């Protein structure tokens, strides 16, 4: 009897246009409402129709926040969906699908999804039948499913709701029947605490964090995978009091944001690697103007268009060095949804306080992954503005001890708030006085040391001073954490960085305490490893790297670490 008693890994696949994302949304939100811990991640091709897409949901009794390779239950809507995930199928994988479409190359339990959808009104609702099939296998309450479907399709009219409810009833019936016939038992228990948690993805967490940080202006040109941040804010613009502008390109978007900050707003620019490339001149402009700027950079594999709907951590060096001239900047990289929210809110305060660009470095995997989590702590209260009311003798670039000149806003006070992209004196008048040039460069760079003093400390899991230290950054946090919980390695700790630049002053000391270091990154050249070597002089020889466009899975990290340990690590 196939029994799943603590966790189920469920994968659904099909071509673009068959509603795979709809199934993911329905099941993840429905199962969370029913009290299950939910994690969902998608893998999809860059096309409107065709190709082969999949979504994997992990349903469990305990919190889950990382992808896995294992498939317990596979529901393919077309034949390509099976071959697409073939290397993840094991003899224990149960495949449920339409044998007339899928053939007999793989053993499967026949479910005529399209025929059942046709009986309900249209074959296009095969995705609703598939979602309800899962609910039937899990013996979920039909009333809850019907309530959810009625709400989800409320905007499409009564007939669409009726047809989907009919399709769901057939899916539920078949799910219950198959569970009896095949003796499939899904005995995962709902957890009461889940109902008080929120379910969201990384894009929504970044968007909400921006609002918490006082963001009131958003300008962007849509580009995967950052579009989710932009659309979340645009859809809620009225509710949150936002001005949202879809610019004609990324050059306009970043310059609009600079203008908004100059006028006293708090502006966000969501983009991806290709868009960030176009913004480089604007970033340098922010450096010279000393205008705050917050950019949410969702990484995807490049160069050029690369794999536009896949993931990678390969834009760190670009974020670090993009721009001409020398000026301070801050780079943050959230490790999970809580950090995506909190670090985005913090980014606005840091940009405002230090008058410098702040780049939030996420990636496709993080922004598209859903899971339930506690509501973020909003104890920090209302955002604090760092601009001043100017006097008549105000000078925008006043030389100060710490390098931060008081920032005035046009119309707020008596002073004239001038800025200039040319080198300038304290009053922002253009100058080619080379002595003033040196003093202005030193003033701008002086802020870097102040920023470093406030840098976020990396998160240490495990005992300080452990012999072995595993290092990661950004979105790999949860998958490394789960792999280490499985392995229970002796005398081993995990150090995760969420602020990549400037690094905290403690970094070298933390690395030097360990005898053996291992770094894990979702890129081909260990960009963070190179940065650590540059900053600390410590070279990390043991590297686990992945760069095929997919995120690490728990099994991959586990196996890689086992090999390293068997090869000499203790």
XYZ file of C-alpha atoms in Angstrom:
570
model
C 0.000 0.000 0.000
C 1.608 3.377 -1.004
C 1.500 5.454 2.169
C 2.618 9.058 2.661
C 2.469 9.820 6.333
C 4.521 12.983 6.936
C 5.177 14.588 3.584
C 4.148 14.311 -0.047
C 6.078 15.592 -3.055
C 3.633 16.217 -5.863
C 4.608 17.270 -9.390
C 2.194 18.385 -12.108
C 3.384 18.997 -15.647
C 2.084 20.056 -19.032
C 2.630 22.537 -21.797
C 2.189 26.290 -21.456
C -1.506 27.046 -21.849
C -2.708 23.923 -20.001
C -3.058 25.791 -16.720
C -0.142 24.406 -14.705
C 0.331 27.703 -12.864
C -3.383 27.761 -12.082
C -3.114 24.311 -10.502
C -0.127 25.454 -8.469
C -1.985 28.499 -7.200
C -5.189 26.570 -6.442
C -3.553 23.659 -4.662
C -1.022 25.684 -2.690
C -3.605 28.141 -1.373
C -6.273 25.477 -0.841
C -3.989 23.089 1.054
C -2.596 25.919 3.170
C -6.169 26.916 4.031
C -6.787 23.297 5.035
C -3.890 23.542 7.504
C -1.015 21.849 5.653
C 2.503 23.216 5.411
C 3.020 24.044 1.744
C 5.990 24.708 -0.479
C 5.672 25.206 -4.256
C 8.210 25.933 -6.947
C 7.762 26.085 -10.674
C 9.950 25.412 -13.678
C 8.765 26.833 -16.973
C 9.915 27.654 -20.472
C 9.998 31.087 -22.057
C 6.975 30.762 -24.305
C 3.256 31.527 -24.208
C 2.141 28.116 -25.503
C 3.828 24.752 -25.866
C 7.063 23.596 -24.274
C 6.995 21.654 -21.054
C 6.364 23.254 -17.669
C 6.080 21.739 -14.240
C 5.322 22.694 -10.694
C 6.333 20.750 -7.604
C 4.460 21.040 -4.338
C 5.675 19.653 -1.055
C 2.857 19.091 1.425
C 3.853 18.278 4.986
C 3.260 18.276 8.700
C 6.332 20.449 9.314
C 7.546 23.671 7.759
C 9.054 23.181 4.273
C 10.912 25.865 2.331
C 13.222 24.155 -0.164
C 12.933 22.216 -3.431
C 13.482 18.465 -3.657
C 14.144 16.056 -6.532
C 11.906 13.288 -5.245
C 8.489 12.862 -6.852
C 5.967 10.807 -4.897
C 3.000 11.613 -7.103
C 3.190 12.768 -10.731
C 0.207 14.065 -12.713
C 1.260 14.790 -16.318
C -1.207 16.534 -18.619
C 0.778 15.555 -21.709
C 3.414 12.981 -22.664
C 6.271 15.503 -22.742
C 5.670 16.232 -19.062
C 6.827 12.698 -18.197
C 10.019 12.802 -20.240
C 10.720 16.326 -18.937
C 10.982 15.073 -15.334
C 12.104 11.543 -16.216
C 15.324 11.736 -14.188
C 13.291 12.492 -11.068
C 10.953 9.509 -11.445
C 11.719 6.513 -9.226
C 10.083 3.071 -8.906
C 8.159 4.546 -5.965
C 6.666 7.383 -8.042
C 2.941 7.042 -8.660
C 1.886 8.417 -12.050
C -1.750 9.349 -12.576
C -2.852 10.448 -16.030
C -4.739 9.893 -19.229
C -3.360 6.699 -20.785
C -4.861 7.590 -24.189
C -2.616 10.704 -24.288
C 0.389 9.463 -22.354
C 0.893 6.021 -23.872
C 2.192 2.994 -22.038
C 5.927 3.683 -21.816
C 5.542 4.258 -18.069
C 3.332 2.351 -15.644
C 0.488 4.663 -14.679
C -2.967 4.755 -13.163
C -5.388 5.732 -15.897
C -7.436 8.875 -15.243
C -9.243 10.345 -18.294
C -8.679 13.950 -17.236
C -9.700 15.594 -20.507
C -12.747 13.375 -20.960
C -13.929 14.167 -17.436
C -13.364 17.871 -18.073
C -15.389 17.539 -21.282
C -18.262 16.004 -19.335
C -18.205 19.085 -17.102
C -18.335 21.459 -20.038
C -14.902 21.782 -21.680
C -11.699 19.797 -21.974
C -9.773 22.946 -21.057
C -10.724 22.312 -17.427
C -8.500 19.238 -17.216
C -6.358 21.268 -14.814
C -9.322 21.702 -12.455
C -9.993 17.960 -12.610
C -6.314 17.298 -11.828
C -6.341 19.663 -8.833
C -9.527 18.064 -7.516
C -8.034 14.616 -8.098
C -5.319 15.462 -5.561
C -7.948 16.731 -3.135
C -9.833 13.450 -3.554
C -6.710 11.410 -2.829
C -6.161 13.488 0.321
C -9.827 13.221 1.358
C -10.115 16.994 1.481
C -13.435 18.616 2.309
C -15.449 19.166 -0.901
C -17.051 22.293 0.537
C -13.664 23.919 0.998
C -12.689 23.137 -2.599
C -15.987 24.446 -3.968
C -15.723 27.625 -1.906
C -12.198 28.219 -3.140
C -13.065 27.606 -6.811
C -16.115 29.888 -6.593
C -13.936 32.658 -5.238
C -11.103 32.068 -7.722
C -13.376 32.145 -10.791
C -15.735 34.831 -9.443
C -14.664 37.323 -12.082
C -15.372 34.969 -14.983
C -19.127 34.576 -14.554
C -21.620 32.045 -13.194
C -21.314 29.559 -16.062
C -17.539 29.238 -15.690
C -17.948 28.720 -11.942
C -20.622 26.048 -12.536
C -18.463 24.172 -15.024
C -15.402 24.239 -12.778
C -17.428 23.006 -9.812
C -18.712 20.159 -11.984
C -15.156 19.346 -13.099
C -13.986 19.438 -9.488
C -16.754 17.060 -8.407
C -15.621 14.521 -11.011
C -11.972 14.932 -9.978
C -12.842 14.440 -6.315
C -14.853 11.331 -7.126
C -12.018 9.817 -9.160
C -9.453 10.686 -6.517
C -11.439 8.928 -3.797
C -12.060 5.940 -6.066
C -8.376 5.559 -6.979
C -7.343 5.844 -3.351
C -9.641 2.924 -2.529
C -8.739 0.778 -5.548
C -4.974 1.316 -5.364
C -4.921 1.470 -1.560
C -3.154 4.844 -1.594
C -3.028 6.365 1.855
C -2.068 10.036 2.343
C -2.032 10.362 6.119
C -0.448 13.810 6.501
C -2.007 15.648 9.413
C -3.004 19.326 9.163
C -1.324 21.648 11.668
C -3.417 24.319 13.462
C -0.564 26.897 13.491
C -0.562 27.042 9.683
C -3.935 28.806 9.560
C -2.469 31.894 11.247
C 0.459 32.053 8.853
C 0.592 33.718 5.472
C 1.255 32.111 2.100
C 3.177 34.197 -0.384
C 6.002 34.056 -2.889
C 9.247 36.001 -3.022
C 7.932 38.628 -5.421
C 5.059 39.395 -3.059
C 7.418 39.447 -0.064
C 9.703 41.985 -1.779
C 6.733 44.101 -2.869
C 5.228 44.150 0.629
C 8.634 44.849 2.140
C 8.925 47.871 -0.138
C 5.605 49.190 1.147
C 6.752 48.599 4.728
C 9.898 50.558 3.891
C 7.837 53.573 2.865
C 7.996 53.059 -0.901
C 5.519 55.353 -2.632
C 6.863 55.416 -6.199
C 7.603 52.478 -8.498
C 8.957 52.686 -12.025
C 9.874 49.686 -14.145
C 9.937 48.075 -17.528
C 8.556 44.525 -17.119
C 11.153 41.782 -17.356
C 11.155 38.228 -15.994
C 11.599 37.375 -13.199
C 11.119 40.810 -11.632
C 7.717 41.416 -13.196
C 5.975 39.796 -10.207
C 7.294 42.501 -7.883
C 6.104 45.201 -10.278
C 2.630 43.715 -10.880
C 2.027 43.068 -7.174
C 2.684 46.730 -6.432
C 0.712 47.917 -9.469
C -2.320 45.786 -8.544
C -2.317 47.253 -5.032
C -1.235 50.789 -5.906
C -4.417 52.454 -4.713
C -4.528 50.442 -1.499
C -0.934 51.287 -0.623
C -0.909 54.873 -1.910
C 1.658 54.190 -4.621
C 2.432 55.996 -7.838
C 3.300 53.276 -10.380
C 4.774 54.038 -13.783
C 5.541 51.523 -16.520
C 8.370 53.271 -18.300
C 9.276 52.870 -21.967
C 12.577 51.245 -21.004
C 14.853 50.639 -18.038
C 16.870 53.819 -18.651
C 13.738 55.874 -18.118
C 12.685 53.739 -15.167
C 15.872 54.325 -13.184
C 15.990 58.034 -13.991
C 12.341 58.451 -12.955
C 13.235 56.842 -9.646
C 16.156 59.220 -9.160
C 13.840 62.161 -9.821
C 11.318 60.793 -7.345
C 13.944 60.423 -4.593
C 15.205 63.951 -5.342
C 11.666 65.229 -4.824
C 11.316 63.426 -1.490
C 9.596 60.185 -2.521
C 10.896 56.688 -1.792
C 11.259 54.916 -5.133
C 11.791 51.295 -6.145
C 12.950 49.964 -9.517
C 12.317 46.233 -10.029
C 14.365 44.734 -12.857
C 16.447 41.785 -14.026
C 19.975 41.420 -15.368
C 19.292 42.751 -18.884
C 17.394 45.729 -17.493
C 20.067 46.388 -14.901
C 22.587 46.604 -17.752
C 20.631 49.525 -19.185
C 20.467 51.187 -15.770
C 24.216 51.281 -15.201
C 24.588 54.921 -16.196
C 21.710 55.839 -13.873
C 23.409 54.008 -11.014
C 26.566 56.042 -11.546
C 24.387 59.149 -11.674
C 22.963 58.184 -8.270
C 26.542 57.818 -7.022
C 27.517 61.312 -8.161
C 24.254 62.988 -7.111
C 24.323 61.086 -3.800
C 20.660 60.412 -4.384
C 19.185 57.358 -2.656
C 18.029 54.556 -4.954
C 16.585 51.078 -4.365
C 16.776 48.485 -7.147
C 15.310 44.992 -6.864
C 17.437 42.855 -9.195
C 15.911 39.434 -9.888
C 18.717 37.304 -11.285
C 18.240 34.974 -14.237
C 20.844 33.134 -16.323
C 22.655 35.304 -18.855
C 24.516 36.537 -20.718
C 22.072 38.424 -22.924
C 18.610 36.826 -22.927
C 20.090 33.553 -21.650
C 17.408 31.448 -19.973
C 14.867 34.164 -19.145
C 12.544 32.042 -17.016
C 15.197 30.090 -15.058
C 17.390 30.941 -12.111
C 21.025 31.693 -11.269
C 23.147 33.661 -8.795
C 25.444 35.077 -11.450
C 24.839 38.840 -11.277
C 26.697 39.481 -8.017
C 29.820 40.837 -9.720
C 27.648 42.874 -12.085
C 25.748 44.415 -9.166
C 29.037 45.043 -7.381
C 30.926 46.649 -10.246
C 28.172 47.949 -12.576
C 28.716 51.675 -13.037
C 31.633 53.925 -13.827
C 33.677 55.760 -11.261
C 34.016 54.971 -7.580
C 31.166 55.407 -5.121
C 29.575 53.448 -2.266
C 26.752 50.980 -2.781
C 25.017 48.340 -0.716
C 24.077 44.840 -1.900
C 21.558 42.742 0.026
C 20.552 39.159 -0.831
C 17.572 37.692 1.064
C 17.801 34.027 2.038
C 14.078 33.382 2.499
C 10.693 35.087 2.362
C 11.039 36.673 5.799
C 14.310 38.268 4.732
C 12.865 39.254 1.360
C 10.322 41.347 3.264
C 12.550 42.684 6.030
C 15.640 43.406 3.919
C 13.583 45.231 1.312
C 12.108 47.445 4.021
C 15.624 47.958 5.423
C 16.940 48.819 1.945
C 14.847 51.989 1.865
C 16.165 53.128 5.222
C 19.772 52.408 4.204
C 19.409 54.202 0.867
C 17.844 57.218 2.556
C 20.326 57.283 5.445
C 23.516 56.821 3.401
C 22.308 58.495 0.162
C 23.560 55.675 -1.999
C 22.166 52.922 -4.272
C 20.946 49.757 -2.545
C 20.540 46.653 -4.683
C 18.343 43.796 -3.490
C 19.715 40.696 -5.183
C 17.044 38.014 -5.516
C 16.582 35.465 -8.323
C 13.878 33.674 -10.293
C 13.788 30.803 -7.844
C 13.207 33.033 -4.817
C 10.644 35.340 -6.392
C 8.532 32.486 -7.816
C 8.631 30.068 -4.847
C 5.600 29.935 -2.522
C 5.442 28.733 1.052
C 3.656 29.499 4.284
C 5.512 31.496 6.876
C 4.920 33.563 9.993
C 3.790 37.125 9.454
C 6.877 39.362 9.357
C 7.660 41.373 12.468
C 6.709 45.005 11.925
C 8.027 46.117 15.313
C 10.318 48.663 13.690
C 7.279 50.890 13.132
C 6.909 53.686 10.620
C 9.822 54.360 8.243
C 12.045 57.247 9.287
C 12.920 59.907 6.725
C 16.471 61.222 6.795
C 16.065 64.455 4.858
C 16.105 67.860 6.552
C 14.295 71.182 6.336
C 16.791 73.462 4.619
C 17.969 76.916 5.660
C 18.729 79.777 3.278
C 22.472 79.008 3.346
C 21.926 75.312 2.594
C 24.666 73.486 0.668
C 23.705 70.093 -0.709
C 27.239 68.679 -0.660
C 28.509 70.127 2.585
C 31.748 68.450 3.633
C 31.158 66.559 6.855
C 33.178 64.350 9.172
C 31.365 61.124 8.237
C 30.863 61.959 4.562
C 27.088 62.288 4.760
C 25.843 65.705 3.702
C 22.419 66.750 5.060
C 19.909 65.979 2.294
C 17.365 68.661 1.515
C 14.187 68.348 -0.534
C 13.139 71.059 -3.006
C 10.423 73.224 -1.463
C 10.957 71.936 2.078
C 12.714 74.866 3.763
C 14.347 78.028 2.488
C 17.397 76.533 0.820
C 18.060 75.910 -2.839
C 18.596 72.180 -3.397
C 20.970 71.872 -6.327
C 22.442 68.623 -7.636
C 24.728 67.996 -10.571
C 26.127 65.010 -12.462
C 29.359 66.905 -13.098
C 31.860 67.174 -10.294
C 30.702 69.962 -8.043
C 31.505 72.032 -4.996
C 29.559 72.022 -1.733
C 26.809 74.169 -3.264
C 26.558 71.767 -6.243
C 28.100 74.217 -8.672
C 30.068 72.618 -11.510
C 33.796 72.732 -10.930
C 37.010 71.442 -12.433
C 38.999 72.493 -9.401
C 41.033 69.319 -8.931
C 41.499 69.909 -5.213
C 37.724 70.040 -4.749
C 37.448 66.939 -6.903
C 39.703 65.017 -4.521
C 37.799 66.204 -1.479
C 34.424 65.271 -3.011
C 35.663 61.775 -3.943
C 36.959 61.291 -0.390
C 33.648 62.571 1.029
C 31.623 60.093 -1.019
C 33.879 57.129 -0.257
C 34.024 57.985 3.457
C 30.429 56.764 3.738
C 31.554 53.237 2.867
C 33.219 52.759 6.250
C 30.104 54.012 8.022
C 27.962 51.588 6.031
C 30.345 48.773 6.921
C 29.930 49.500 10.629
C 26.194 48.880 10.283
C 26.515 45.830 8.015
C 24.266 42.869 8.731
C 26.083 40.017 10.405
C 25.828 36.673 8.598
C 23.553 34.040 10.107
C 25.452 31.244 11.832
C 23.705 27.898 12.226
C 25.674 25.558 14.424
C 28.486 26.062 16.881
C 30.834 29.035 16.476
C 34.384 27.840 15.879
C 33.326 24.539 14.277
C 36.062 22.763 12.366
C 34.047 22.723 9.118
C 32.189 25.773 7.855
C 29.729 25.763 4.954
C 29.164 29.163 3.360
C 26.280 30.320 1.155
C 24.428 33.507 0.277
C 21.019 34.635 -0.887
C 18.351 32.170 -1.927
C 20.338 28.990 -1.207
C 19.774 29.410 2.543
C 16.771 27.125 2.992
C 18.006 24.265 0.826
C 21.412 24.165 2.540
C 19.730 24.360 5.934
C 17.480 21.369 5.201
C 20.344 19.316 3.744
C 22.444 19.897 6.864
C 19.534 18.930 9.108
C 19.347 15.617 7.214
C 23.097 14.960 7.353
C 23.716 15.989 10.995
C 27.431 16.401 10.283
C 29.716 16.567 13.286
C 31.659 19.720 14.112
C 30.105 21.549 11.154
C 28.402 24.960 11.018
C 26.633 26.934 8.306
C 27.347 30.631 7.678
C 24.839 32.457 5.468
C 25.377 35.998 4.164
C 22.434 38.307 3.453
C 24.564 41.430 3.062
C 27.190 40.936 0.389
C 28.598 44.442 0.152
C 30.071 45.899 2.148
C 30.840 42.757 4.114
C 30.836 43.027 7.894
C 34.245 43.513 9.499
C 33.844 40.185 11.309
C 33.943 38.174 8.073
C 37.632 37.302 8.039
C 37.561 36.248 11.684
C 34.536 33.998 11.169
C 36.161 32.260 8.208
C 39.546 31.923 9.887
C 38.088 29.988 12.837
C 37.240 27.000 10.631
C 39.842 24.510 9.446
C 37.934 23.581 6.292
C 35.610 25.781 4.237
C 32.978 24.799 1.661
C 31.095 27.357 -0.436
C 27.790 26.715 -2.233
C 26.677 28.996 -5.054
C 24.218 28.928 -7.956
C 26.811 30.115 -10.500
C 29.778 28.710 -12.426
C 32.721 30.715 -11.086
C 32.018 31.129 -7.346
C 31.509 34.878 -7.525
C 30.987 35.210 -3.791
C 34.011 33.026 -3.110
C 36.096 35.440 -5.190
C 34.677 38.398 -3.271
C 35.481 36.728 0.050
C 39.050 36.105 -1.111
C 39.367 39.725 -2.216
C 38.095 41.021 1.134
C 39.730 38.516 3.488
C 42.600 36.907 1.587
C 41.065 33.492 2.306
C 40.611 31.260 -0.727
C 37.896 28.603 -0.544
C 38.956 25.494 -2.455
C 35.865 23.343 -1.821
C 33.098 24.647 -4.042
C 29.648 23.276 -4.844
C 28.387 25.141 -7.913
C 25.332 24.768 -10.126
C 24.611 26.773 -13.254
C 22.163 24.855 -15.475
C 19.316 27.279 -14.790
C 17.722 25.338 -11.951
C 18.000 25.863 -8.189
C 19.772 23.373 -5.950
C 17.623 20.624 -4.492
C 17.959 19.117 -1.023
C 19.156 15.819 -2.481
C 21.847 17.521 -4.588
C 23.327 19.422 -1.657
C 23.184 16.320 0.502
C 25.001 14.179 -2.091
C 27.627 16.839 -2.858
C 28.446 17.240 0.830
C 28.644 13.473 1.310
C 31.164 13.247 -1.539
C 33.260 16.071 -0.064
C 33.219 14.472 3.359
C 34.121 11.061 1.932
C 36.924 12.767 0.000
C 38.634 14.116 3.053
C 36.483 16.567 4.964
C 35.855 15.307 8.462
